[in-house]
XYZ file of C-alpha atoms in Angstrom:
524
model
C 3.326 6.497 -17.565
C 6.437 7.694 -15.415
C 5.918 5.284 -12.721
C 5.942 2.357 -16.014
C 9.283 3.777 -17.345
C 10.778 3.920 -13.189
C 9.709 1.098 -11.408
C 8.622 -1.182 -14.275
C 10.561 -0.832 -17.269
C 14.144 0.682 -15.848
C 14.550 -2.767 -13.163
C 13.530 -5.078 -15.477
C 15.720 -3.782 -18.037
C 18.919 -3.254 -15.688
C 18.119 -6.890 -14.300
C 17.821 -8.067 -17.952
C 21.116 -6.373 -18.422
C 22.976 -8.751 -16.048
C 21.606 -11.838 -18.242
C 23.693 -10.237 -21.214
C 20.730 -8.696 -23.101
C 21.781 -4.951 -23.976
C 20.067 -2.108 -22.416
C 18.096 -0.088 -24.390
C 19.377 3.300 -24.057
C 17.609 4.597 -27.307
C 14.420 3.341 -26.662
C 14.826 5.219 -22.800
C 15.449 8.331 -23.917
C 12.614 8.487 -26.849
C 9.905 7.278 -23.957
C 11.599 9.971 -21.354
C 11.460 12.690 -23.731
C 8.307 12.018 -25.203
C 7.020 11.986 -21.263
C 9.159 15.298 -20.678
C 7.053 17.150 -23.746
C 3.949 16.731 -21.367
C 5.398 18.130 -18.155
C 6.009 22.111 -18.710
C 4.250 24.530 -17.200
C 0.848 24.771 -18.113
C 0.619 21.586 -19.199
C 1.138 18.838 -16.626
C -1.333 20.638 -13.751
C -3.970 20.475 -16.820
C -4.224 24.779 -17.323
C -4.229 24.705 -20.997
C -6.359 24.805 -24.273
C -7.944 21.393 -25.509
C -5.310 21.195 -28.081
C -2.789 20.659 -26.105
C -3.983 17.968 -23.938
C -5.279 16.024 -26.694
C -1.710 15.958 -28.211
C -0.779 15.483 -24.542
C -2.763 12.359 -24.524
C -1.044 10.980 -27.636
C 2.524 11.636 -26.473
C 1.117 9.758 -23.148
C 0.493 6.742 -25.526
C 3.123 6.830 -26.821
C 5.555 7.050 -24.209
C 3.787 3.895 -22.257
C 3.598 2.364 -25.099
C 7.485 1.830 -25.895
C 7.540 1.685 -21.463
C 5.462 -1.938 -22.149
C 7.576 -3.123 -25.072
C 10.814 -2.691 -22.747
C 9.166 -4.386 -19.948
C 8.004 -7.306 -22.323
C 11.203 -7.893 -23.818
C 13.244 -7.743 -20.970
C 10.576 -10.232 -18.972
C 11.361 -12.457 -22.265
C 15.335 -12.054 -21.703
C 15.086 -13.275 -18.029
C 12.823 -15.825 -17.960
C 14.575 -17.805 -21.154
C 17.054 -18.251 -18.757
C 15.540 -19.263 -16.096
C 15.879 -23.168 -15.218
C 12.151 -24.372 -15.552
C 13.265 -28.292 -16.750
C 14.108 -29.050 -12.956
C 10.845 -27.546 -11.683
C 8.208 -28.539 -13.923
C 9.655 -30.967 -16.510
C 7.578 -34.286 -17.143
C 4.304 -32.535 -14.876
C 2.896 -31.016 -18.654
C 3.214 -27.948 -16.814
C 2.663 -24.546 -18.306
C 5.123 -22.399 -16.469
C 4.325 -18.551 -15.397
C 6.850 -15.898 -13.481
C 5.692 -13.098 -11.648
C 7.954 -10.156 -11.205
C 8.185 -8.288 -8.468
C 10.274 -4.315 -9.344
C 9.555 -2.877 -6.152
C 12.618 -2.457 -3.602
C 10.644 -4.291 -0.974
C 9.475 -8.393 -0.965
C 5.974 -8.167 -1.185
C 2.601 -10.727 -1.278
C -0.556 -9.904 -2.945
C -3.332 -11.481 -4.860
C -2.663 -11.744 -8.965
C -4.516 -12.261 -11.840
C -2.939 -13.339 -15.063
C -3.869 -15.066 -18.936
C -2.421 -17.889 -19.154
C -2.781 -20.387 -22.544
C -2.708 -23.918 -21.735
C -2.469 -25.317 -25.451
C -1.691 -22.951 -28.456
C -2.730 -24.483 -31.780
C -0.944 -22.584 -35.310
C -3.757 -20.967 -37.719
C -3.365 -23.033 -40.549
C -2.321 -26.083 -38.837
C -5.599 -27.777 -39.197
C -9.236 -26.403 -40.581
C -10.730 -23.485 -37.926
C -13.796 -25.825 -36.576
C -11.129 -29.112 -36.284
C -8.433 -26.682 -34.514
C -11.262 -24.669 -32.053
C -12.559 -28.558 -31.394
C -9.595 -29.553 -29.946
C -8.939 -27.249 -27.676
C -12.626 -27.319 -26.548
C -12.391 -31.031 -25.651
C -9.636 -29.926 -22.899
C -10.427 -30.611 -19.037
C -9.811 -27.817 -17.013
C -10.946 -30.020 -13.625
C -7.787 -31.607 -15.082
C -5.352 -28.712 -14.281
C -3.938 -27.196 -11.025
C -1.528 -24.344 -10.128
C 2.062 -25.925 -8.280
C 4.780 -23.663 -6.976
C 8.577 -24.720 -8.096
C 8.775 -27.341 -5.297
C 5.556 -28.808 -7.032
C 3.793 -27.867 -4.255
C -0.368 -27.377 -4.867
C -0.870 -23.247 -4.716
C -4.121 -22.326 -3.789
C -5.883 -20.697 -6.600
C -9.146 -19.859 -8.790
C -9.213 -20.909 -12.797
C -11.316 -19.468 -14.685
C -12.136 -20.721 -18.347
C -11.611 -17.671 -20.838
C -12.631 -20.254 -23.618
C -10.727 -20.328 -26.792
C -9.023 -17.071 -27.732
C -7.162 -15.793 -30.825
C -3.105 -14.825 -30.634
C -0.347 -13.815 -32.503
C 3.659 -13.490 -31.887
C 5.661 -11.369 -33.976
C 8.879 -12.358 -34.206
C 12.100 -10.668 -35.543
C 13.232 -13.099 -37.799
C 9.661 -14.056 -39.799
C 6.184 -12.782 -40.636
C 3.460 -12.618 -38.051
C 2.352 -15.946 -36.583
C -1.066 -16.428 -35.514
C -2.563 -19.064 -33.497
C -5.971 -20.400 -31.320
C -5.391 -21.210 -27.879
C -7.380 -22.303 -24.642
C -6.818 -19.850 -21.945
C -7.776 -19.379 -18.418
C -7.601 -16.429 -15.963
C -5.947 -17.897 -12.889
C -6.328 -16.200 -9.725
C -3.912 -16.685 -6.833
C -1.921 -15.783 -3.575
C 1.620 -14.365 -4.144
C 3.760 -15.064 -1.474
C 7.025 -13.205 -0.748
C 8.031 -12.427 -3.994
C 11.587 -11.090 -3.788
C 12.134 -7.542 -3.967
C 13.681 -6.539 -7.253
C 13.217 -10.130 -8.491
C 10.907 -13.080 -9.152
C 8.861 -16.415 -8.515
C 7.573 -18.772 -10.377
C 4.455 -21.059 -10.868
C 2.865 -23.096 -13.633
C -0.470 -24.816 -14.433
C 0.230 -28.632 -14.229
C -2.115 -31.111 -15.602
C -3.545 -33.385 -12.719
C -5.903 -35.722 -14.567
C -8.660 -37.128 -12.067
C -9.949 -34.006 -10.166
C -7.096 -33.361 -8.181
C -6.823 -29.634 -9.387
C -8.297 -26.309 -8.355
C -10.157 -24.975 -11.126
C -13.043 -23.563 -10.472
C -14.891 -20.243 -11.526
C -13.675 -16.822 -9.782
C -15.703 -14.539 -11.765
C -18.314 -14.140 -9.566
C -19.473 -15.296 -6.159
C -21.106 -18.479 -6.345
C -25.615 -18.214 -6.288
C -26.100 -19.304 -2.089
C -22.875 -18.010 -0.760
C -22.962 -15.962 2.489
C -23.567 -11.977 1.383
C -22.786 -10.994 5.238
C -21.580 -7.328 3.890
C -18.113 -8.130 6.090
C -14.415 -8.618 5.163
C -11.440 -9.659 7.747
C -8.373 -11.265 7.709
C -5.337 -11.040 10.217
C -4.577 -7.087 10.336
C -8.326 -5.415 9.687
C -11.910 -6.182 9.807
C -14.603 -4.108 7.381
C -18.037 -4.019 7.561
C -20.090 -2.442 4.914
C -23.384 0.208 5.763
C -26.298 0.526 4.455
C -24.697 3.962 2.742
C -21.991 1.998 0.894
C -19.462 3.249 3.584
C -17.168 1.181 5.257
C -16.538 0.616 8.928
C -13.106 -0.577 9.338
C -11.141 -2.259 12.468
C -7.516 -2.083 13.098
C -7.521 -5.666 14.913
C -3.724 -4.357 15.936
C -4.147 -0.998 18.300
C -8.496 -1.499 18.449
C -8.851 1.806 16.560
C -11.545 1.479 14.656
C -12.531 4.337 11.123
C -15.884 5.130 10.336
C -17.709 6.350 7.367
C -14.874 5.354 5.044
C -15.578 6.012 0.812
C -18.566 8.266 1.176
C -18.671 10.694 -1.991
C -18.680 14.450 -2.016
C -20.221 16.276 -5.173
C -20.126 20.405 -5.169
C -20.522 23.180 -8.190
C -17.202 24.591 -9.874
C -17.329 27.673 -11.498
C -13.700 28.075 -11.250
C -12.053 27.247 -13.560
C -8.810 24.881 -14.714
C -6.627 26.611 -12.196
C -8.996 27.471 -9.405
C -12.031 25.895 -8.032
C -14.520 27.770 -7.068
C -18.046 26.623 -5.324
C -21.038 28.071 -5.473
C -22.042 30.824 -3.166
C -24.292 29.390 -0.851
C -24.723 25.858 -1.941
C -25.183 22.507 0.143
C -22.479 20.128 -0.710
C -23.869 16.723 -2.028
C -22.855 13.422 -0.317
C -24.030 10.006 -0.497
C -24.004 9.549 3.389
C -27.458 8.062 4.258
C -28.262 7.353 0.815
C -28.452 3.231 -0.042
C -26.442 1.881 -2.075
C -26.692 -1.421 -4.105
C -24.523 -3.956 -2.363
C -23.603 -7.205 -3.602
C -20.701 -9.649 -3.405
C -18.200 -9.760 -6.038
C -15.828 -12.351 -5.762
C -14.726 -14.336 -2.443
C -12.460 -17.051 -2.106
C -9.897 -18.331 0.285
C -7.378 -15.561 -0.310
C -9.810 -12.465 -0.872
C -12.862 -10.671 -1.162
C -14.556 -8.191 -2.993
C -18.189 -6.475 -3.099
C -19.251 -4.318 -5.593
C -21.227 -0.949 -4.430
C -23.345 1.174 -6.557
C -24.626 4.236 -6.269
C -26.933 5.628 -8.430
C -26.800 9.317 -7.453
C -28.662 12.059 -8.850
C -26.540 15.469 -9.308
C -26.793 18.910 -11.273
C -26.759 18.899 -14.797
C -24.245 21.942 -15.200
C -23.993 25.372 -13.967
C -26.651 28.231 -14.685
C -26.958 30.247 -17.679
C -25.241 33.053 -15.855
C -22.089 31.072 -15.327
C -21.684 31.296 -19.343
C -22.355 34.694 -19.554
C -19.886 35.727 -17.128
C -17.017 33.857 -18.241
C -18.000 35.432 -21.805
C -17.393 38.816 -19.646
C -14.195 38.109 -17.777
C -16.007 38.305 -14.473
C -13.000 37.222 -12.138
C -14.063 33.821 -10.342
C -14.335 35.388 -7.059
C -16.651 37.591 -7.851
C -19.397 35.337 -9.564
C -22.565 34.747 -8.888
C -23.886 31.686 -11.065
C -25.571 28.666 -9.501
C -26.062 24.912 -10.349
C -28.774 24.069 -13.074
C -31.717 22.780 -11.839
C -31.686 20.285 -14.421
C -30.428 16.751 -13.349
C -28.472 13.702 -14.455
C -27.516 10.446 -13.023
C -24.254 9.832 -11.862
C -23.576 6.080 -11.060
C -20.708 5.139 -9.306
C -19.657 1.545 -9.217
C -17.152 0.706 -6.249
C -14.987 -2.251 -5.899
C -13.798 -2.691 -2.476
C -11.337 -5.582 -1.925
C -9.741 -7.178 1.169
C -7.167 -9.866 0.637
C -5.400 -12.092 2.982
C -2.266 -11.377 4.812
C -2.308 -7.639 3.491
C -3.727 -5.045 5.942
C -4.789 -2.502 3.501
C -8.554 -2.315 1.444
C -8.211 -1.436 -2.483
C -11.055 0.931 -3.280
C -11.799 0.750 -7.325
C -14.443 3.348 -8.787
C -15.810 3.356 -11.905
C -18.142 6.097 -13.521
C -19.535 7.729 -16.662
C -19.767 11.593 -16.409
C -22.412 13.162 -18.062
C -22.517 16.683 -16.003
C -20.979 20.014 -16.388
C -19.335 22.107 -13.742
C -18.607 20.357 -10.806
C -16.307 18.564 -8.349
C -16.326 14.969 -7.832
C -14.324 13.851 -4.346
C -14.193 10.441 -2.071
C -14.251 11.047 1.827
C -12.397 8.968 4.320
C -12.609 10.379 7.905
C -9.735 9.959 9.464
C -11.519 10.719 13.501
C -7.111 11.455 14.541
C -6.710 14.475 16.400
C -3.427 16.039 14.469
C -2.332 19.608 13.423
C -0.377 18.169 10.805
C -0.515 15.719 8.046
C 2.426 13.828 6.116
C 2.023 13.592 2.136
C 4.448 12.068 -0.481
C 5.642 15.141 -2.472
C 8.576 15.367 -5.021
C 11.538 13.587 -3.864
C 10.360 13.965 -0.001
C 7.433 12.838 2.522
C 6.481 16.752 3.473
C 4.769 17.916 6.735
C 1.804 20.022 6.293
C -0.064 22.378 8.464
C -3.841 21.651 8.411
C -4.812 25.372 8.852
C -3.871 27.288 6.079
C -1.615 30.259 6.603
C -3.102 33.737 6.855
C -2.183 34.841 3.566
C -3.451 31.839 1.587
C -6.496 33.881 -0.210
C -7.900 31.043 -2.376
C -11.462 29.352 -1.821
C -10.010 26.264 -1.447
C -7.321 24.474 0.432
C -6.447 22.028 -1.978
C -3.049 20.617 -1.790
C -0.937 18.302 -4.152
C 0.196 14.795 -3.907
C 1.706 12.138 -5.443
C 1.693 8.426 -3.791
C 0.188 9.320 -0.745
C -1.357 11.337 2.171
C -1.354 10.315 6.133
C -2.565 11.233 9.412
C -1.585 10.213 12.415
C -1.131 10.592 16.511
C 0.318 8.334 19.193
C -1.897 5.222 18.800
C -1.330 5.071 14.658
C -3.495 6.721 11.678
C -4.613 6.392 8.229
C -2.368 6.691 5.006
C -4.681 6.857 1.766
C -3.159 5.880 -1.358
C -4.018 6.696 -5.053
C -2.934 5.783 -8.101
C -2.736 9.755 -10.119
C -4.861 11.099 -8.404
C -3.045 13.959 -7.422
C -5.365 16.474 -5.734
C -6.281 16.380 -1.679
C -7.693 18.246 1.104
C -7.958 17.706 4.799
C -10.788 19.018 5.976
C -11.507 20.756 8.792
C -14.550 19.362 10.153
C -13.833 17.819 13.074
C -12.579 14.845 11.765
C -9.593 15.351 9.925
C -11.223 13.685 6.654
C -8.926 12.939 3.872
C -10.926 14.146 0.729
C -9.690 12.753 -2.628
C -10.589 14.600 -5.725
C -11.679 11.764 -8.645
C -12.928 14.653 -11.119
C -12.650 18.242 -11.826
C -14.914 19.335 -14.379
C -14.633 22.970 -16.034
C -15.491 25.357 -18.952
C -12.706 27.449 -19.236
C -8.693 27.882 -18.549
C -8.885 31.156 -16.650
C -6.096 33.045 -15.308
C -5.707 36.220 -18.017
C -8.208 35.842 -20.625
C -11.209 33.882 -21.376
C -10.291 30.973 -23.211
C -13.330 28.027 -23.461
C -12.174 24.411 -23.323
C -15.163 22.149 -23.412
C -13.043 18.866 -23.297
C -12.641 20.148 -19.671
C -15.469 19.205 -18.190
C -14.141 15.504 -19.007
C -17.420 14.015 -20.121
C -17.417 9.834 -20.941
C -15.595 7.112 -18.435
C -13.060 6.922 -15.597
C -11.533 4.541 -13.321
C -10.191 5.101 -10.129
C -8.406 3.419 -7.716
C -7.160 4.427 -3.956
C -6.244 1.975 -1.284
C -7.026 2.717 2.114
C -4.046 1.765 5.023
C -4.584 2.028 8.852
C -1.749 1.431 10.968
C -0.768 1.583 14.474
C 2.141 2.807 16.040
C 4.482 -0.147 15.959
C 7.085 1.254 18.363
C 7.018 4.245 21.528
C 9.305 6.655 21.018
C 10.182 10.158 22.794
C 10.381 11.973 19.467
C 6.953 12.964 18.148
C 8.469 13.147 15.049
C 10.032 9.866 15.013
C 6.724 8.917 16.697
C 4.685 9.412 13.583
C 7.166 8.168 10.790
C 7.632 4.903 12.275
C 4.373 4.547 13.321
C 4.001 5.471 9.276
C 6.390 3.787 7.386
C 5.142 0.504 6.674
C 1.958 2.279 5.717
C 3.895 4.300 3.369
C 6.403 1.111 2.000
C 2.592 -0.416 1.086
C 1.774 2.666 -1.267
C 4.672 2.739 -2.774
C 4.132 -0.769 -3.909
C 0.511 0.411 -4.796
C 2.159 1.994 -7.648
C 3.663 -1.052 -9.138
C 2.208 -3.589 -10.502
C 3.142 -7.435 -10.233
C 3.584 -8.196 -14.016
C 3.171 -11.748 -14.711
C 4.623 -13.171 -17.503
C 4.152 -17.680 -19.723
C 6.872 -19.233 -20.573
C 8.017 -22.531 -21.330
C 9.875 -25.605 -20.571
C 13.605 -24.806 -20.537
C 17.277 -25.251 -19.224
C 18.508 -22.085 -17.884
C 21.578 -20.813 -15.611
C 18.755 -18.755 -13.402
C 16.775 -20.575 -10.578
């Protein structure tokens, strides 16, 4: 929500703002303050009562909500002044702009809606009006760039979908429309600014539609990605071997998943005397590709992994007595449940970074949920994107640090690195770390905490803790090498960093893609 109102809404309004469309101060400072409500002490590191993060979550809405509309109607204030007649007039051409907020160019793969043909409710009978846009040829359509120049892309048929527009001046307009889901290649989108495509009808094959949904039945499942920078081979495991074609370095064991007891609770987590941590390393996973075409390529890897149900009985009974967390002695149930963990891991051309998407359901109690990515850099330090500042951390924690855990914070990022480059991992709010010490350096992510209680001075249950139902997930993993020697270890390891860094910045910001029409217009 804070990274929409920043980097999303705030540009596009300011850049809207230079087209003569007023900025919306009021509609700022409701979203900010509504954001603001969530962020005191105890209620943005999640140490509360139920109550409160419920209302938390509506205040969340909320806030986005109002981020989206700004971003929409800003989008809608630039691009009806952009100049599409030049471009695309005369090539039926359904024009689309992508928008790029970031302070940096940047190229990446998109997805985006577009509606070829909108047909008014009303305008004709519903089977007459869903006929016609049935009978259009999608073979008959391909995506151009503003020079008309063919883009290479995927089209997808989304069939015929329903639509409204509400506009200021009239009641609420409703219409059918053919729509597609084109996939493409963004290339070099300027930073804070914007490039634009369309769909052009190309009767007689000459297009590139085709399905992107899936990979094709018959096309080679060699469990291997590579472009220009990296090259990733999947295990047995689910893991990921990855290549640095650049320095030769290559990272083993990447995405392997770490599950432990907590009988902590919302401030402090606390394994399980005694117990063996639970990872999937040597357990199969389901492997199968996703999606591959000339500009990416994605596998999908599932693990269906079998984990405690909850803690003990005793674990209840001594939070009921205000046993301090240290001092407990409760176990994991022996009771069972199936945790299955669906991984998209995605490797697109010219980028040299792998997006690592993870879906699951929770349905246990009590317990810690992390992702694993060895780093194998010898380092006493690691970098990590705190407020307002990349910080320097030592990996052994200082003599006086007393808790079970050495847990740190984040935001955008953490790294690891020596002379010959490292590993920065990325994560969209996901704001809890650790690197272990194991040998390895590992970067451990946490996905999940899941607890009974708020702790600290009194016992206080909060069920909606253990965050039972879905989650998504999504990290992107960036190895770099050290682009350029230099004397200074210090310089050494932020140059040798920063484009790793630049990239998950932009990880936070998403390309927003936005239909127009055919129009004059003093923009380009």
């Amino acid at each position: 929500g804070q990274t929409m109102l920043e980097k999303v809404a705030e540009p596009l309004a300011a850049l809207a703002a230079l087209t003569g469309k007023p900025y919306p101060h009021h509609l700022f400072t409701y979203a900010w303050k509504t954001l603001m409500q969530n962020h005191p002490h105890d209620s943005i590191c999640g140490c509360s009562v139920d109550e409160v993060h419920r209302e938390m979550m509506t205040r969340f809405a909320k806030s986005y909500r109002v981020a989206e509309e700004i971003a929409e109607e800003s989008m809608k204030a630039i691009i009806s002044r952009i100049n599409t007649a030049d471009a695309f007039s005369g090539k039926d051409a359904v024009p689309f702009v992508l928008f790029n907020t970031t302070g940096w160019q940047r190229s990446g793969v998109v997805h985006t809606k577009v509606d070829i043909q909108r047909l008014p409710m009303g305008s004709k009978d519903r089977e007459a009006l869903i006929d016609e846009l049935k009978r259009i040829n999608l073979n008959d359509y391909k995506v151009i760039d503003d020079k008309g120049l063919s883009v290479p892309a995927s089209i997808e048929d989304l069939g015929v979908t329903f639509g409204y527009d509400l506009p200021k001046d009239k009641f609420r307009q409703p219409y059918m429309a053919r729509s597609v889901r084109i996939t493409l290649h963004a290339d070099a989108v300027p930073a804070l600014g914007y490039r634009t495509y369309a769909l052009a009808y190309a009767q007689g094959g000459a297009g590139s539609a085709g399905s992107s949904a899936a990979a094709e039945a018959g096309a080679e499942d060699s469990r291997t990605m590579e472009n220009e920078f990296l090259a990733v081979s999947i295990q047995e495991d689910g893991t990921l071997h990855v290549v640095d074609k650049r320095n030769g370095r290559v990272y083993k064991d990447l995405g392997a998943f770490d599950n432990t007891g907590d009988i902590g609770n919302e401030y402090i987590y606390k394994q399980p005397e005694g117990e063996q941590t639970l990872t999937t390393f040597g357990h199969p996973a389901m492997i199968s590709l996703h999606e591959k075409t000339e500009f990416h390529t994605s596998y999908e890897i599932v693990h269906e992994w079998e984990i405690p149900a909850g803690a003990d009985e005793r674990l209840a009974q001594e939070m009921a007595e205000f046993v301090p967390f240290l001092q407990r002695k409760a176990q994991r149930s022996d009771k069972t449940v199936i945790l299955r963990l669906s991984t998209l891991v995605t490797l697109e051309q010219g980028n040299p970074f792998v997006r690592f998407h993870t879906r699951f359901d929770n349905q246990a109690a009590d317990h810690r949920l992390r992702v694993l990515f060895p780093s194998d850099v010898d380092a006493s330090v690691h970098q990590v994107d705190s407020i307002f500042e990349v910080a320097v951390r030592e990996l052994q924690p200082a003599e006086e640090w007393l808790n079970p855990s050495n847990a740190q914070h984040q935001q955008a990022f953490v790294n690891v690195s020596d002379g010959n480059g490292g590993i920065t991992v990325a994560n969209l709010g996901l704001n809890e770390y650790e690197v272990l010490r194991d040998g390895r350096n590992t970067i451990a992510v946490t996905l999940l905490r899941a607890v009974g209680e708020l702790g600290d001075w009194g016992y206080f249950p909060t069920p909606e803790a253990q965050c039972l139902g879905g989650h998504k997930t999504s990290l992107e993993i960036i190895p770099f090498p050290v682009m350029e020697a230099s004397s200074r270890e210090d310089d050494l390891l932020c140059h040798g960093s920063a484009a790793s860094m630049k990239e998950a910045y932009q990880f936070q910001v998403p390309l927003l893609v936005k239909q127009t029409g055919i129009h004059a217009g003093k923009l380009p």
